[in-house]
Amino acid sequence: MKQIKHILFSLFAIGLLYSLGMFALKTIKYKQRPAIFITNDYYNWKGGDTYLKYKEFNRSQLHDIVFAGSSRAYRGYSPYIFGNHNYYTFNLGTSAQSIKNTFFVIKHYIDSTNCKVLLLDVFAGAFTKNQLESSSDLIENISKPIAAYDIAWHNKEVRTINLAAFRYLSENDSAYFKKKDYKGKGYSSRTDSMPKNKQAQFFSNEKLSHKTIEIDDEQISYFDKIITMCHTRGVKLVCVYSPVSYFYDYSQHNNFISLIKKNIEVNDVIFYDFSKLENLSSAYHFYDDSHLNEAGVSIFNEELIKQLQTDNLIKINATN
Amino acid sequence: MLFNSLDFFKFFSVVFLFWLVTPSRLKWAILLAASLFFYAWEKPIYLGLLITTILVTYYSALKMDEFKKQMSKKRLFLYLGLLFNLGILIVFKYLGFFTDIASQIAGLFSSTINIEPLKIILPIGISFYTFQSIGYSLDVYYGLRKPEKQLGYFALFVSFFPQILSGPIGRSSELFPQIHQNQNFSWDNIGYGIQRFTWGLFKKIVIADRLDVYVNSIYGNIDGNQGSVLWLGTLLFAFQLYADFSAYTDMAIGVARFFGFKLAENFDFPFISKSVTEFWRRWHMSLSGWLRDYLYTPIQFSKKKWKQWATVYAIFLTFIICGLWHGAKFTFVIFGIIQGLALTYEMLTRDKRQKWSKTFPPLFYNSFSWIVTFIFTLISFVFFRADTTPQAFLLLKKAFSSFYDIHAVKDFIVQAGGIKFLFSMLLLLFFILSDKLFSLSFLNQSKKPFVLNLMVSSLIVLIILFGTFGKVNFIYFQF
Amino acid sequence: MEKYHKQLTQVFRNVFQNNAIEITRSTTAADIDQWDSITHLDLITATEESFSIEITGFDVMGLKNVGDLLDLITRKLED
């Protein structure tokens, strides 16, 4: 039939033209980088800390703790400080990692043979609909291709499918850039603190504007899935709300906590709220409203270790 | 429901399936049910308004026919239909504007009188379906059309979902014959529908929505931008508006064709116009045609004795109303007035310009006319896009003082993503250059089916690769 | 009928300053370059003068082509 022929021809033409287009976007280079990255704001260069940390993560060794979450995770939990106490840990947090994407990270990387405790840094930003930034970072940089395709597929987004196709074509390309503040073991840190003028800015804009963060139901359901998956895989799950500065918009904090507490309490998950850790100074221990600098991390991590030891989540090592 | 949304895709699939399996003579009922559902989707409450519009217009037309020999009674029922349609349009669209003016005037005289400006949410598509209903009432009144007796058919005429939100504004002479004739499935229609819809989708999400970001950033900061950048912003807005609205029209036409309906065309490459008069023959044709037939001509002939001043009077009144039709804002009134000025100028210099066109070399004269027309269009679009009148004038003041500042443009490009911005411009250039090829090939089916097929496939690939996927409303939804 | 046609042709030629214009019953504004919504008024006024009739705004609305105009003239003259 004539129409069937037309449909088949179209499908063939679309497939062919798409492949050619992708190939061109990979081959044509701008400043030594593939042209695809100039076609959309959400496409990032391959490389950086995400690329390095997933390559570095040793899936066949048993870790005391693996950290997961957003930039507040990979900038807030230092495997080196935990190492000082002889704990073997690694940080798998990535930029703006949504809860849904955390689920896929756990699905493809974490089980009882390589992780005793999974420490998930929770915060409202990871529970919103907005997840393209995190997905595109992971699809390009996560070490297992299958994990990348899984994330791309579950985003139900044309752009993530494009990135997955691009990844398929460029699997053997090396990374295009490195990040200065990446310290290894999945951890990044900065030493500066918030400049005075920026503090004032936060007061005038961010703190007073009270941007409403809309919690997405799908993210909540993935939070549930994380809890179930950790349970079935025999990995202990600990959720932590890490410290925020005085400049952080705190107005929605209680709302958010009560929302996730439901899931936490029903499933007997351990939860620590360190959002207002007293020994921290907003002026010296943060480099912006919601990210600790190195000095802040060291205070917070020491407190956290004490807490985890008290609750018997990690054993007190004899050497210390 | 946006045409470029998953919701619409699901809705359309269901409707089309039902339409396919329904016997020919009942297919209209499926379309009517779908249309009412479609209209109720965002704000169910306004469905009541639409249904009342349908009933009042339907009834008044029947009565006009009944009293066709008694002019005074006939006129009474015309007024009933007109007053109702204009009434809801005024209440829902302009009452806020008028009370706002009233409160400002009251404020001038006394500080104790306090008129609270009303805030009413505009029912979507109201400007379009009330105009379509008014056109029908007048057609019946002038004896151009017998009133539609079958209420269902008439309801479908007013509410047909592809066009209810943003036109094209349909004419009774075009649509009723199609409603009466039972439409059946045809592969040709499907093919045509897919082509027009895909072309519209491309214009919407690859071109218009991409430009939206830049236009918003420039128009959001008129104070901080140099005249040169403001020109750039206005130029991009012109193409955004054209791409966005013609995209909507293409999608509407495409969707309607699936069900065998041929809707009116709305655009005929407006930016190649060499005069403002020509521009209005090529831009939003269903509206300008409506205004010509139901507003401009009656006004013009009512003042016939004034000779050419009747035309000037009619032009100004029509274009002020045209401006206001776009929104209850002074910026739109000014938009209408400067269009009226340009059209009047062109009318009064008609003979002179004809002489000029013969004295100067055609290439020179045509290019000059085109450039002047295009720049005029851009200036008028400033009033179309700016949020307030002072902002529009500020923009124009800067546009005519610092238009030479190329460095500011360079800075803007860097800020807007450098190479990423230039890539968007490349896509825009592709659209500008290929607009005629795609539009005409699809419109006239002037290429071999195999070539048309290949063109659609390429567009689909461009949409997948470079589409802006997210919710950006059609600009004309607010009118 | 024929004589109206001839006379109307002359009106068209005068208004649009073009002696080559030929009109038939199915001629519309689209067929004659200069015939648009602005010159329409001149055309109708000239028709009124030539045939000594009065055409109202209401009459004008019913016109779709030259045929309609001829019918209108006939009706006005013979009523």
mmCIF file of N, CA and C in Angstrom, chain A residues 6-98:
data_model
loop_
_atom_site.group_PDB
_atom_site.id
_atom_site.type_symbol
_atom_site.label_atom_id
_atom_site.label_comp_id
_atom_site.label_asym_id
_atom_site.label_seq_id
_atom_site.Cartn_x
_atom_site.Cartn_y
_atom_site.Cartn_z
ATOM 1 N N HIS A 6 5.067 5.144 2.364
ATOM 2 C CA HIS A 6 5.426 6.495 2.797
ATOM 3 C C HIS A 6 5.857 6.529 4.263
ATOM 4 N N ILE A 7 5.108 5.819 5.092
ATOM 5 C CA ILE A 7 5.424 5.811 6.532
ATOM 6 C C ILE A 7 6.791 5.187 6.757
ATOM 7 N N LEU A 8 7.011 4.038 6.090
ATOM 8 C CA LEU A 8 8.306 3.372 6.254
ATOM 9 C C LEU A 8 9.438 4.263 5.765
ATOM 10 N N PHE A 9 9.198 4.902 4.630
ATOM 11 C CA PHE A 9 10.227 5.791 4.083
ATOM 12 C C PHE A 9 10.541 6.917 5.082
ATOM 13 N N SER A 10 9.478 7.488 5.676
ATOM 14 C CA SER A 10 9.681 8.571 6.654
ATOM 15 C C SER A 10 10.514 8.091 7.834
ATOM 16 N N LEU A 11 10.117 6.949 8.378
ATOM 17 C CA LEU A 11 10.839 6.441 9.541
ATOM 18 C C LEU A 11 12.312 6.228 9.196
ATOM 19 N N PHE A 12 12.530 5.659 8.024
ATOM 20 C CA PHE A 12 13.901 5.426 7.583
ATOM 21 C C PHE A 12 14.646 6.756 7.433
ATOM 22 N N ALA A 13 13.984 7.716 6.796
ATOM 23 C CA ALA A 13 14.624 9.016 6.559
ATOM 24 C C ALA A 13 14.926 9.717 7.878
ATOM 25 N N ILE A 14 13.964 9.645 8.822
ATOM 26 C CA ILE A 14 14.189 10.291 10.121
ATOM 27 C C ILE A 14 15.382 9.655 10.828
ATOM 28 N N GLY A 15 15.411 8.313 10.822
ATOM 29 C CA GLY A 15 16.530 7.606 11.455
ATOM 30 C C GLY A 15 17.859 7.998 10.836
ATOM 31 N N LEU A 16 17.871 7.998 9.528
ATOM 32 C CA LEU A 16 19.116 8.292 8.807
ATOM 33 C C LEU A 16 19.559 9.736 9.053
ATOM 34 N N LEU A 17 18.625 10.667 8.889
ATOM 35 C CA LEU A 17 18.975 12.083 9.060
ATOM 36 C C LEU A 17 19.399 12.380 10.498
ATOM 37 N N TYR A 18 18.722 11.728 11.439
ATOM 38 C CA TYR A 18 19.088 11.933 12.842
ATOM 39 C C TYR A 18 20.513 11.449 13.094
ATOM 40 N N SER A 19 20.811 10.259 12.590
ATOM 41 C CA SER A 19 22.172 9.724 12.782
ATOM 42 C C SER A 19 23.201 10.642 12.145
ATOM 43 N N LEU A 20 22.893 11.093 10.927
ATOM 44 C CA LEU A 20 23.823 11.994 10.245
ATOM 45 C C LEU A 20 23.998 13.284 11.053
ATOM 46 N N GLY A 21 22.897 13.813 11.539
ATOM 47 C CA GLY A 21 22.940 15.046 12.330
ATOM 48 C C GLY A 21 23.790 14.872 13.575
ATOM 49 N N MET A 22 23.534 13.800 14.288
ATOM 50 C CA MET A 22 24.307 13.524 15.501
ATOM 51 C C MET A 22 25.793 13.380 15.179
ATOM 52 N N PHE A 23 26.047 12.653 14.094
ATOM 53 C CA PHE A 23 27.433 12.430 13.700
ATOM 54 C C PHE A 23 28.106 13.771 13.394
ATOM 55 N N ALA A 24 27.378 14.635 12.708
ATOM 56 C CA ALA A 24 27.927 15.956 12.380
ATOM 57 C C ALA A 24 28.178 16.754 13.661
ATOM 58 N N LEU A 25 27.228 16.692 14.592
ATOM 59 C CA LEU A 25 27.378 17.454 15.834
ATOM 60 C C LEU A 25 28.545 16.941 16.677
ATOM 61 N N LYS A 26 28.893 15.682 16.473
ATOM 62 C CA LYS A 26 30.033 15.130 17.200
ATOM 63 C C LYS A 26 31.336 15.491 16.485
ATOM 64 N N THR A 27 31.294 15.429 15.143
ATOM 65 C CA THR A 27 32.526 15.592 14.365
ATOM 66 C C THR A 27 32.933 17.057 14.220
ATOM 67 N N ILE A 28 31.938 17.912 13.959
ATOM 68 C CA ILE A 28 32.271 19.331 13.817
ATOM 69 C C ILE A 28 32.683 19.861 15.186
ATOM 70 N N LYS A 29 33.836 20.525 15.210
ATOM 71 C CA LYS A 29 34.344 20.957 16.509
ATOM 72 C C LYS A 29 34.382 22.479 16.599
ATOM 73 N N TYR A 30 34.081 22.980 17.773
ATOM 74 C CA TYR A 30 34.269 24.400 18.054
ATOM 75 C C TYR A 30 35.167 24.499 19.275
ATOM 76 N N LYS A 31 36.292 25.142 19.151
ATOM 77 C CA LYS A 31 37.309 25.191 20.216
ATOM 78 C C LYS A 31 37.615 23.776 20.724
ATOM 79 N N GLN A 32 37.866 22.880 19.802
ATOM 80 C CA GLN A 32 38.205 21.478 20.101
ATOM 81 C C GLN A 32 37.091 20.686 20.775
ATOM 82 N N ARG A 33 35.917 21.261 20.881
ATOM 83 C CA ARG A 33 34.847 20.499 21.517
ATOM 84 C C ARG A 33 33.704 20.293 20.524
ATOM 85 N N PRO A 34 33.005 19.140 20.654
ATOM 86 C CA PRO A 34 31.956 18.826 19.675
ATOM 87 C C PRO A 34 30.874 19.914 19.624
ATOM 88 N N ALA A 35 30.341 20.149 18.429
ATOM 89 C CA ALA A 35 29.401 21.242 18.216
ATOM 90 C C ALA A 35 28.083 21.055 18.950
ATOM 91 N N ILE A 36 27.754 19.840 19.363
ATOM 92 C CA ILE A 36 26.463 19.627 20.016
ATOM 93 C C ILE A 36 26.282 20.532 21.230
ATOM 94 N N PHE A 37 27.406 20.853 21.887
ATOM 95 C CA PHE A 37 27.291 21.625 23.125
ATOM 96 C C PHE A 37 26.876 23.079 22.904
ATOM 97 N N ILE A 38 26.969 23.545 21.661
ATOM 98 C CA ILE A 38 26.525 24.924 21.439
ATOM 99 C C ILE A 38 25.055 24.981 21.029
ATOM 100 N N THR A 39 24.415 23.813 20.883
ATOM 101 C CA THR A 39 23.046 23.838 20.378
ATOM 102 C C THR A 39 22.007 23.970 21.484
ATOM 103 N N ASN A 40 22.415 23.771 22.723
ATOM 104 C CA ASN A 40 21.423 23.818 23.793
ATOM 105 C C ASN A 40 22.073 24.183 25.116
ATOM 106 N N ASP A 41 21.403 25.016 25.874
ATOM 107 C CA ASP A 41 21.962 25.465 27.148
ATOM 108 C C ASP A 41 22.160 24.336 28.144
ATOM 109 N N TYR A 42 21.403 23.269 27.980
ATOM 110 C CA TYR A 42 21.476 22.212 28.980
ATOM 111 C C TYR A 42 22.567 21.173 28.699
ATOM 112 N N TYR A 43 23.171 21.280 27.522
ATOM 113 C CA TYR A 43 24.230 20.322 27.229
ATOM 114 C C TYR A 43 25.544 20.857 27.757
ATOM 115 N N ASN A 44 26.182 20.104 28.636
ATOM 116 C CA ASN A 44 27.463 20.541 29.192
ATOM 117 C C ASN A 44 28.608 19.775 28.573
ATOM 118 N N TRP A 45 29.794 20.339 28.715
ATOM 119 C CA TRP A 45 30.966 19.622 28.217
ATOM 120 C C TRP A 45 31.146 18.344 29.018
ATOM 121 N N LYS A 46 31.682 17.347 28.358
ATOM 122 C CA LYS A 46 32.039 16.120 29.065
ATOM 123 C C LYS A 46 33.261 16.420 29.929
ATOM 124 N N GLY A 47 33.265 15.902 31.130
ATOM 125 C CA GLY A 47 34.433 16.111 31.981
ATOM 126 C C GLY A 47 34.056 16.698 33.317
ATOM 127 N N GLY A 48 35.075 17.131 34.069
ATOM 128 C CA GLY A 48 34.819 17.708 35.375
ATOM 129 C C GLY A 48 34.781 16.654 36.456
ATOM 130 N N ASP A 49 34.321 17.056 37.626
ATOM 131 C CA ASP A 49 34.395 16.144 38.773
ATOM 132 C C ASP A 49 33.514 14.916 38.613
ATOM 133 N N THR A 50 32.344 15.072 37.976
ATOM 134 C CA THR A 50 31.461 13.907 37.821
ATOM 135 C C THR A 50 32.172 12.805 37.039
ATOM 136 N N TYR A 51 32.798 13.211 35.944
ATOM 137 C CA TYR A 51 33.510 12.247 35.107
ATOM 138 C C TYR A 51 34.597 11.534 35.916
ATOM 139 N N LEU A 52 35.367 12.337 36.655
ATOM 140 C CA LEU A 52 36.496 11.766 37.396
ATOM 141 C C LEU A 52 36.045 10.852 38.526
ATOM 142 N N LYS A 53 34.995 11.295 39.249
ATOM 143 C CA LYS A 53 34.661 10.534 40.463
ATOM 144 C C LYS A 53 34.063 9.163 40.134
ATOM 145 N N TYR A 54 33.269 9.078 39.077
ATOM 146 C CA TYR A 54 32.676 7.766 38.769
ATOM 147 C C TYR A 54 33.715 6.805 38.207
ATOM 148 N N LYS A 55 34.737 7.369 37.545
ATOM 149 C CA LYS A 55 35.838 6.512 37.086
ATOM 150 C C LYS A 55 36.652 6.000 38.272
ATOM 151 N N GLU A 56 36.745 6.876 39.272
ATOM 152 C CA GLU A 56 37.595 6.578 40.426
ATOM 153 C C GLU A 56 36.924 5.626 41.413
ATOM 154 N N PHE A 57 35.611 5.668 41.471
ATOM 155 C CA PHE A 57 34.870 4.887 42.460
ATOM 156 C C PHE A 57 35.099 3.387 42.256
ATOM 157 N N ASN A 58 35.534 2.729 43.319
ATOM 158 C CA ASN A 58 35.847 1.305 43.234
ATOM 159 C C ASN A 58 34.654 0.488 43.701
ATOM 160 N N ARG A 59 33.957 -0.130 42.722
ATOM 161 C CA ARG A 59 32.709 -0.817 43.040
ATOM 162 C C ARG A 59 32.932 -2.162 43.711
ATOM 163 N N SER A 60 34.203 -2.659 43.695
ATOM 164 C CA SER A 60 34.397 -3.996 44.250
ATOM 165 C C SER A 60 34.969 -3.945 45.666
ATOM 166 N N GLN A 61 35.114 -2.725 46.210
ATOM 167 C CA GLN A 61 35.603 -2.663 47.582
ATOM 168 C C GLN A 61 34.528 -2.203 48.534
ATOM 169 N N LEU A 62 34.556 -2.697 49.743
ATOM 170 C CA LEU A 62 33.516 -2.365 50.715
ATOM 171 C C LEU A 62 33.815 -1.019 51.380
ATOM 172 N N HIS A 63 32.885 -0.066 51.198
ATOM 173 C CA HIS A 63 33.033 1.251 51.817
ATOM 174 C C HIS A 63 32.230 1.303 53.108
ATOM 175 N N ASP A 64 32.760 2.032 54.088
ATOM 176 C CA ASP A 64 31.983 2.247 55.308
ATOM 177 C C ASP A 64 30.771 3.128 54.995
ATOM 178 N N ILE A 65 31.045 4.195 54.249
ATOM 179 C CA ILE A 65 29.956 5.103 53.871
ATOM 180 C C ILE A 65 30.132 5.549 52.428
ATOM 181 N N VAL A 66 29.019 5.619 51.676
ATOM 182 C CA VAL A 66 29.028 6.302 50.382
ATOM 183 C C VAL A 66 28.036 7.455 50.493
ATOM 184 N N PHE A 67 28.494 8.654 50.073
ATOM 185 C CA PHE A 67 27.628 9.832 50.132
ATOM 186 C C PHE A 67 26.940 10.039 48.784
ATOM 187 N N ALA A 68 25.700 10.480 48.857
ATOM 188 C CA ALA A 68 24.990 10.781 47.609
ATOM 189 C C ALA A 68 24.184 12.058 47.785
ATOM 190 N N GLY A 69 23.893 12.700 46.674
ATOM 191 C CA GLY A 69 23.108 13.931 46.723
ATOM 192 C C GLY A 69 23.647 14.960 45.752
ATOM 193 N N SER A 70 23.313 16.225 46.010
ATOM 194 C CA SER A 70 23.655 17.307 45.095
ATOM 195 C C SER A 70 25.026 17.894 45.429
ATOM 196 N N SER A 71 25.271 19.103 44.985
ATOM 197 C CA SER A 71 26.524 19.780 45.299
ATOM 198 C C SER A 71 26.689 19.950 46.811
ATOM 199 N N ARG A 72 25.565 20.019 47.513
ATOM 200 C CA ARG A 72 25.672 20.085 48.966
ATOM 201 C C ARG A 72 26.251 18.792 49.523
ATOM 202 N N ALA A 73 26.130 17.696 48.777
ATOM 203 C CA ALA A 73 26.746 16.439 49.198
ATOM 204 C C ALA A 73 28.233 16.428 48.854
ATOM 205 N N TYR A 74 28.558 16.670 47.571
ATOM 206 C CA TYR A 74 29.970 16.479 47.216
ATOM 207 C C TYR A 74 30.867 17.608 47.703
ATOM 208 N N ARG A 75 30.262 18.686 48.198
ATOM 209 C CA ARG A 75 31.055 19.744 48.799
ATOM 210 C C ARG A 75 30.939 19.752 50.323
ATOM 211 N N GLY A 76 30.127 18.853 50.859
ATOM 212 C CA GLY A 76 29.853 18.912 52.295
ATOM 213 C C GLY A 76 30.360 17.733 53.095
ATOM 214 N N TYR A 77 30.772 16.657 52.422
ATOM 215 C CA TYR A 77 31.217 15.457 53.152
ATOM 216 C C TYR A 77 32.580 15.050 52.600
ATOM 217 N N SER A 78 33.605 15.180 53.431
ATOM 218 C CA SER A 78 34.963 14.925 52.960
ATOM 219 C C SER A 78 35.438 13.524 53.326
ATOM 220 N N PRO A 79 35.651 12.653 52.345
ATOM 221 C CA PRO A 79 36.181 11.316 52.639
ATOM 222 C C PRO A 79 37.549 11.384 53.309
ATOM 223 N N TYR A 80 38.241 12.528 53.175
ATOM 224 C CA TYR A 80 39.566 12.656 53.808
ATOM 225 C C TYR A 80 39.426 12.810 55.308
ATOM 226 N N ILE A 81 38.422 13.589 55.744
ATOM 227 C CA ILE A 81 38.209 13.738 57.190
ATOM 228 C C ILE A 81 37.729 12.415 57.783
ATOM 229 N N PHE A 82 36.826 11.731 57.074
ATOM 230 C CA PHE A 82 36.395 10.406 57.533
ATOM 231 C C PHE A 82 37.587 9.449 57.538
ATOM 232 N N GLY A 83 38.493 9.651 56.546
ATOM 233 C CA GLY A 83 39.699 8.825 56.464
ATOM 234 C C GLY A 83 40.590 9.022 57.683
ATOM 235 N N ASN A 84 40.628 10.240 58.198
ATOM 236 C CA ASN A 84 41.431 10.500 59.394
ATOM 237 C C ASN A 84 40.992 9.628 60.561
ATOM 238 N N HIS A 85 39.700 9.247 60.531
ATOM 239 C CA HIS A 85 39.172 8.366 61.577
ATOM 240 C C HIS A 85 39.167 6.912 61.122
ATOM 241 N N ASN A 86 39.916 6.662 60.026
ATOM 242 C CA ASN A 86 40.021 5.308 59.464
ATOM 243 C C ASN A 86 38.731 4.753 58.889
ATOM 244 N N TYR A 87 37.874 5.645 58.424
ATOM 245 C CA TYR A 87 36.690 5.157 57.715
ATOM 246 C C TYR A 87 36.943 5.266 56.223
ATOM 247 N N TYR A 88 36.575 4.236 55.514
ATOM 248 C CA TYR A 88 36.765 4.218 54.068
ATOM 249 C C TYR A 88 35.461 4.690 53.412
ATOM 250 N N THR A 89 35.503 5.887 52.854
ATOM 251 C CA THR A 89 34.260 6.448 52.306
ATOM 252 C C THR A 89 34.493 7.018 50.908
ATOM 253 N N PHE A 90 33.409 7.302 50.213
ATOM 254 C CA PHE A 90 33.504 7.916 48.878
ATOM 255 C C PHE A 90 32.283 8.795 48.658
ATOM 256 N N ASN A 91 32.455 9.847 47.852
ATOM 257 C CA ASN A 91 31.346 10.786 47.633
ATOM 258 C C ASN A 91 30.862 10.720 46.185
ATOM 259 N N LEU A 92 29.611 10.264 45.985
ATOM 260 C CA LEU A 92 29.039 10.149 44.628
ATOM 261 C C LEU A 92 28.072 11.278 44.292
ATOM 262 N N GLY A 93 28.088 12.330 45.127
ATOM 263 C CA GLY A 93 27.195 13.466 44.842
ATOM 264 C C GLY A 93 27.580 14.147 43.541
ATOM 265 N N THR A 94 26.565 14.630 42.808
ATOM 266 C CA THR A 94 26.846 15.383 41.580
ATOM 267 C C THR A 94 25.974 16.630 41.533
ATOM 268 N N SER A 95 26.381 17.525 40.691
ATOM 269 C CA SER A 95 25.746 18.821 40.592
ATOM 270 C C SER A 95 24.232 18.715 40.410
ATOM 271 N N ALA A 96 23.468 19.355 41.320
ATOM 272 C CA ALA A 96 22.013 19.441 41.267
ATOM 273 C C ALA A 96 21.324 18.076 41.163
ATOM 274 N N GLN A 97 22.003 17.039 41.657
ATOM 275 C CA GLN A 97 21.451 15.678 41.545
ATOM 276 C C GLN A 97 20.040 15.601 42.139
ATOM 277 N N SER A 98 19.100 15.232 41.285
ATOM 278 C CA SER A 98 17.729 15.087 41.773
ATOM 279 C C SER A 98 17.589 13.731 42.451
#
